Amino acid sequence: GYYGMYLIQSVVQYLGNLFFARVSYSIVRDIRRDAFAKMQVLGMAYFDKTPAGSIVSRITNDTEAISDMFSGILSSFISAIFIFSVTLYTMLLLDVTLTSLVVIFLPFIVILVNLYRKKSVQVIDKTRSLLSDINSKLAESIEGIRIIQAFGQEDRLKDEFEVINQEHVRYANKSVALDSIFLRPAMSLLKLLAYAVLMA
């Protein structure tokens, strides 16, 4: 029973990863193609007010985030739902009482996930915004390198870039810290509590 379920889980996970990877790459390809085509017909006013690095970031980094969502997050989410459903069904067949005790912890997991979502969305949005700023600063510096060197502005540009770069690292570390707090220790603690209830 256990080995059969594990085998089914592995097959479903493999097929799911393969399917969502293909779908995500196709979607990203179409979005980038359409975005590039749209860029060709935009008026000069748009390019005057929008930094080149920001445009590049939208076409590359933002579309890559969509790919990650489909190939990684969505695939894992569907796989987790399948595993949870099969596990819950098996537990109900074995012992309804013990299953009821385990289900008690589900609201706590939902609360943790919701709390993680609220905090992580703000951090991730800021991280992507700062990455766009980095690309913009790089593009502007490369385009205007002759003027920058002619007026001796290298140190000023370097300092401005360092400020943005450090801020991006700070928010990236915040994202890692949130993952470390909510996705591992908190879930592990709930798992231990569930085991303790079952063994009591």
Short mmCIF file of C-alpha atoms in Angstrom, two decimals:
data_model
loop_
_atom_site.label_atom_id
_atom_site.label_comp_id
_atom_site.label_asym_id
_atom_site.label_seq_id
_atom_site.Cartn_x
_atom_site.Cartn_y
_atom_site.Cartn_z
CA GLY A 1 0.00 0.00 0.00
CA TYR A 2 2.63 2.55 1.05
CA TYR A 3 5.02 1.66 -1.78
CA GLY A 4 2.17 1.71 -4.28
CA MET A 5 1.11 5.17 -3.13
CA TYR A 6 4.72 6.38 -3.29
CA LEU A 7 5.05 5.04 -6.85
CA ILE A 8 1.81 6.73 -7.94
CA GLN A 9 2.96 9.97 -6.30
CA SER A 10 6.30 9.86 -8.15
CA VAL A 11 4.64 9.21 -11.52
CA VAL A 12 2.05 11.97 -11.01
CA GLN A 13 4.74 14.40 -9.88
CA TYR A 14 6.93 13.61 -12.90
CA LEU A 15 4.07 13.98 -15.39
CA GLY A 16 2.88 17.14 -13.66
CA ASN A 17 6.33 18.74 -13.73
CA LEU A 18 6.75 17.83 -17.40
CA PHE A 19 3.33 19.18 -18.36
CA PHE A 20 3.62 22.47 -16.47
CA ALA A 21 7.18 23.06 -17.68
CA ARG A 22 6.04 22.78 -21.29
CA VAL A 23 2.99 24.97 -20.67
CA SER A 24 5.03 27.62 -18.84
CA TYR A 25 7.71 27.84 -21.54
CA SER A 26 5.04 28.13 -24.24
CA ILE A 27 3.25 30.90 -22.34
CA VAL A 28 6.48 32.82 -21.69
CA ARG A 29 7.50 32.46 -25.36
CA ASP A 30 4.17 33.92 -26.50
CA ILE A 31 4.25 36.75 -23.94
CA ARG A 32 7.79 37.76 -24.89
CA ARG A 33 6.96 37.63 -28.60
CA ASP A 34 3.85 39.77 -28.13
CA ALA A 35 5.67 42.19 -25.80
CA PHE A 36 8.51 42.63 -28.30
CA ALA A 37 6.03 43.18 -31.15
CA LYS A 38 4.14 45.74 -29.03
CA MET A 39 7.39 47.53 -28.19
CA GLN A 40 8.08 48.07 -31.90
CA VAL A 41 4.91 50.15 -32.37
CA LEU A 42 5.05 52.23 -29.16
CA GLY A 43 5.56 55.96 -29.56
CA MET A 44 8.75 57.75 -28.55
CA ALA A 45 6.94 59.35 -25.61
CA TYR A 46 6.79 55.95 -23.89
CA PHE A 47 10.54 55.39 -24.27
CA ASP A 48 11.28 58.92 -23.08
CA LYS A 49 9.50 58.36 -19.76
CA THR A 50 10.32 54.64 -19.26
CA PRO A 51 13.93 53.59 -18.53
CA ALA A 52 15.35 51.03 -20.96
CA GLY A 53 16.34 48.73 -18.09
CA SER A 54 12.77 48.68 -16.82
CA ILE A 55 11.52 47.58 -20.24
CA VAL A 56 14.16 44.85 -20.44
CA SER A 57 13.30 43.68 -16.93
CA ARG A 58 9.60 43.40 -17.76
CA ILE A 59 10.24 41.33 -20.87
CA THR A 60 12.83 39.04 -19.24
CA ASN A 61 12.59 38.88 -15.43
CA ASP A 62 8.82 39.36 -15.05
CA THR A 63 8.02 36.75 -17.70
CA GLU A 64 10.51 34.39 -16.06
CA ALA A 65 8.57 34.78 -12.81
CA ILE A 66 5.45 33.59 -14.66
CA SER A 67 7.40 30.56 -15.88
CA ASP A 68 8.52 29.79 -12.31
CA MET A 69 4.92 30.01 -11.10
CA PHE A 70 3.65 27.47 -13.62
CA SER A 71 6.60 25.05 -13.62
CA GLY A 72 7.33 25.21 -9.90
CA ILE A 73 4.66 26.59 -7.60
CA LEU A 74 1.52 25.46 -9.44
CA SER A 75 2.97 22.02 -10.16
CA SER A 76 3.94 21.54 -6.49
CA PHE A 77 0.53 22.80 -5.34
CA ILE A 78 -1.40 20.31 -7.47
CA SER A 79 0.97 17.50 -6.46
CA ALA A 80 0.47 18.40 -2.79
CA ILE A 81 -3.33 18.34 -3.19
CA PHE A 82 -3.13 14.88 -4.76
CA ILE A 83 -0.85 13.54 -2.02
CA PHE A 84 -3.02 15.07 0.71
CA SER A 85 -6.21 13.60 -0.79
CA VAL A 86 -4.75 10.10 -1.13
CA THR A 87 -3.23 10.23 2.36
CA LEU A 88 -6.46 11.46 3.95
CA TYR A 89 -8.47 8.76 2.18
CA THR A 90 -6.03 6.06 3.35
CA MET A 91 -6.08 7.37 6.93
CA LEU A 92 -9.88 7.37 6.99
CA LEU A 93 -9.89 3.75 5.90
CA LEU A 94 -7.40 2.81 8.64
CA ASP A 95 -8.69 4.84 11.61
CA VAL A 96 -11.33 7.58 11.62
CA THR A 97 -10.53 8.73 15.17
CA LEU A 98 -6.82 9.28 14.54
CA THR A 99 -7.64 11.03 11.28
CA SER A 100 -9.93 13.43 13.15
CA LEU A 101 -7.09 14.27 15.56
CA VAL A 102 -4.75 15.06 12.67
CA VAL A 103 -7.38 17.19 10.89
CA ILE A 104 -7.50 19.43 13.99
CA PHE A 105 -4.12 20.85 12.93
CA LEU A 106 -5.27 21.84 9.44
CA PRO A 107 -6.61 25.30 10.49
CA PHE A 108 -3.20 26.13 12.01
CA ILE A 109 -1.51 25.22 8.73
CA VAL A 110 -3.97 27.41 6.79
CA ILE A 111 -3.27 30.33 9.15
CA LEU A 112 0.49 29.90 8.71
CA VAL A 113 0.24 29.73 4.93
CA ASN A 114 -1.98 32.82 4.82
CA LEU A 115 0.40 34.74 7.09
CA TYR A 116 3.35 33.70 4.93
CA ARG A 117 1.52 34.77 1.77
CA LYS A 118 0.71 38.24 3.11
CA LYS A 119 4.27 38.91 4.26
CA SER A 120 6.05 37.37 1.28
CA VAL A 121 4.02 39.18 -1.43
CA GLN A 122 5.24 42.58 -0.23
CA VAL A 123 8.85 41.45 -0.02
CA ILE A 124 8.82 39.72 -3.41
CA ASP A 125 7.22 42.74 -5.12
CA LYS A 126 9.87 45.05 -3.66
CA THR A 127 12.66 42.65 -4.66
CA ARG A 128 11.46 42.57 -8.27
CA SER A 129 11.05 46.35 -8.31
CA LEU A 130 14.64 46.78 -7.12
CA LEU A 131 15.87 44.30 -9.73
CA SER A 132 14.13 46.43 -12.37
CA ASP A 133 15.91 49.49 -10.94
CA ILE A 134 19.25 47.67 -11.19
CA ASN A 135 18.62 46.84 -14.84
CA SER A 136 17.56 50.43 -15.52
CA LYS A 137 20.68 51.84 -13.87
CA LEU A 138 22.90 49.44 -15.83
CA ALA A 139 21.23 50.29 -19.15
CA GLU A 140 21.44 54.04 -18.51
CA SER A 141 25.09 53.79 -17.49
CA ILE A 142 26.03 51.78 -20.58
CA GLU A 143 24.11 54.08 -22.93
CA GLY A 144 25.60 57.24 -21.45
CA ILE A 145 29.08 55.96 -20.60
CA ARG A 146 30.82 58.59 -22.77
CA ILE A 147 29.02 61.48 -21.07
CA ILE A 148 29.58 59.93 -17.62
CA GLN A 149 33.31 59.63 -18.25
CA ALA A 150 33.54 63.05 -19.87
CA PHE A 151 32.09 64.74 -16.77
CA GLY A 152 33.84 62.46 -14.27
CA GLN A 153 30.62 61.01 -12.81
CA GLU A 154 31.88 57.43 -12.43
CA ASP A 155 32.04 57.52 -8.61
CA ARG A 156 28.58 59.05 -8.28
CA LEU A 157 27.04 56.41 -10.56
CA LYS A 158 28.91 53.67 -8.70
CA ASP A 159 27.57 54.90 -5.35
CA GLU A 160 24.00 55.11 -6.68
CA PHE A 161 24.24 51.60 -8.10
CA GLU A 162 25.66 50.26 -4.83
CA VAL A 163 22.72 51.70 -2.86
CA ILE A 164 20.18 49.95 -5.12
CA ASN A 165 22.23 46.75 -5.17
CA GLN A 166 22.50 46.59 -1.37
CA GLU A 167 18.77 47.26 -1.00
CA HIS A 168 18.02 44.41 -3.41
CA VAL A 169 20.23 42.05 -1.39
CA ARG A 170 18.50 43.16 1.83
CA TYR A 171 15.05 42.32 0.49
CA ALA A 172 16.28 39.08 -1.08
CA ASN A 173 17.57 38.06 2.37
CA LYS A 174 14.17 38.98 3.85
CA SER A 175 12.52 36.62 1.38
CA VAL A 176 14.89 33.81 2.36
CA ALA A 177 14.27 34.53 6.06
CA LEU A 178 10.49 34.28 5.57
CA ASP A 179 10.91 30.96 3.76
CA SER A 180 13.17 29.69 6.54
CA ILE A 181 10.71 30.67 9.28
CA PHE A 182 7.38 29.65 7.76
CA LEU A 183 8.12 26.86 5.31
CA ARG A 184 10.43 24.70 7.44
CA PRO A 185 10.49 25.19 11.24
CA ALA A 186 6.83 26.17 11.61
CA MET A 187 5.59 23.24 9.52
CA SER A 188 8.00 20.86 11.26
CA LEU A 189 6.69 22.01 14.65
CA LEU A 190 3.11 21.31 13.59
CA LYS A 191 4.17 17.89 12.33
CA LEU A 192 5.79 17.09 15.69
CA LEU A 193 2.67 18.23 17.54
CA ALA A 194 0.54 16.01 15.32
CA TYR A 195 2.82 13.04 16.08
CA ALA A 196 2.61 13.82 19.80
CA VAL A 197 -1.20 13.82 19.69
CA LEU A 198 -1.26 10.53 17.79
CA MET A 199 1.15 8.88 20.24
CA ALA A 200 -0.65 10.16 23.35
#
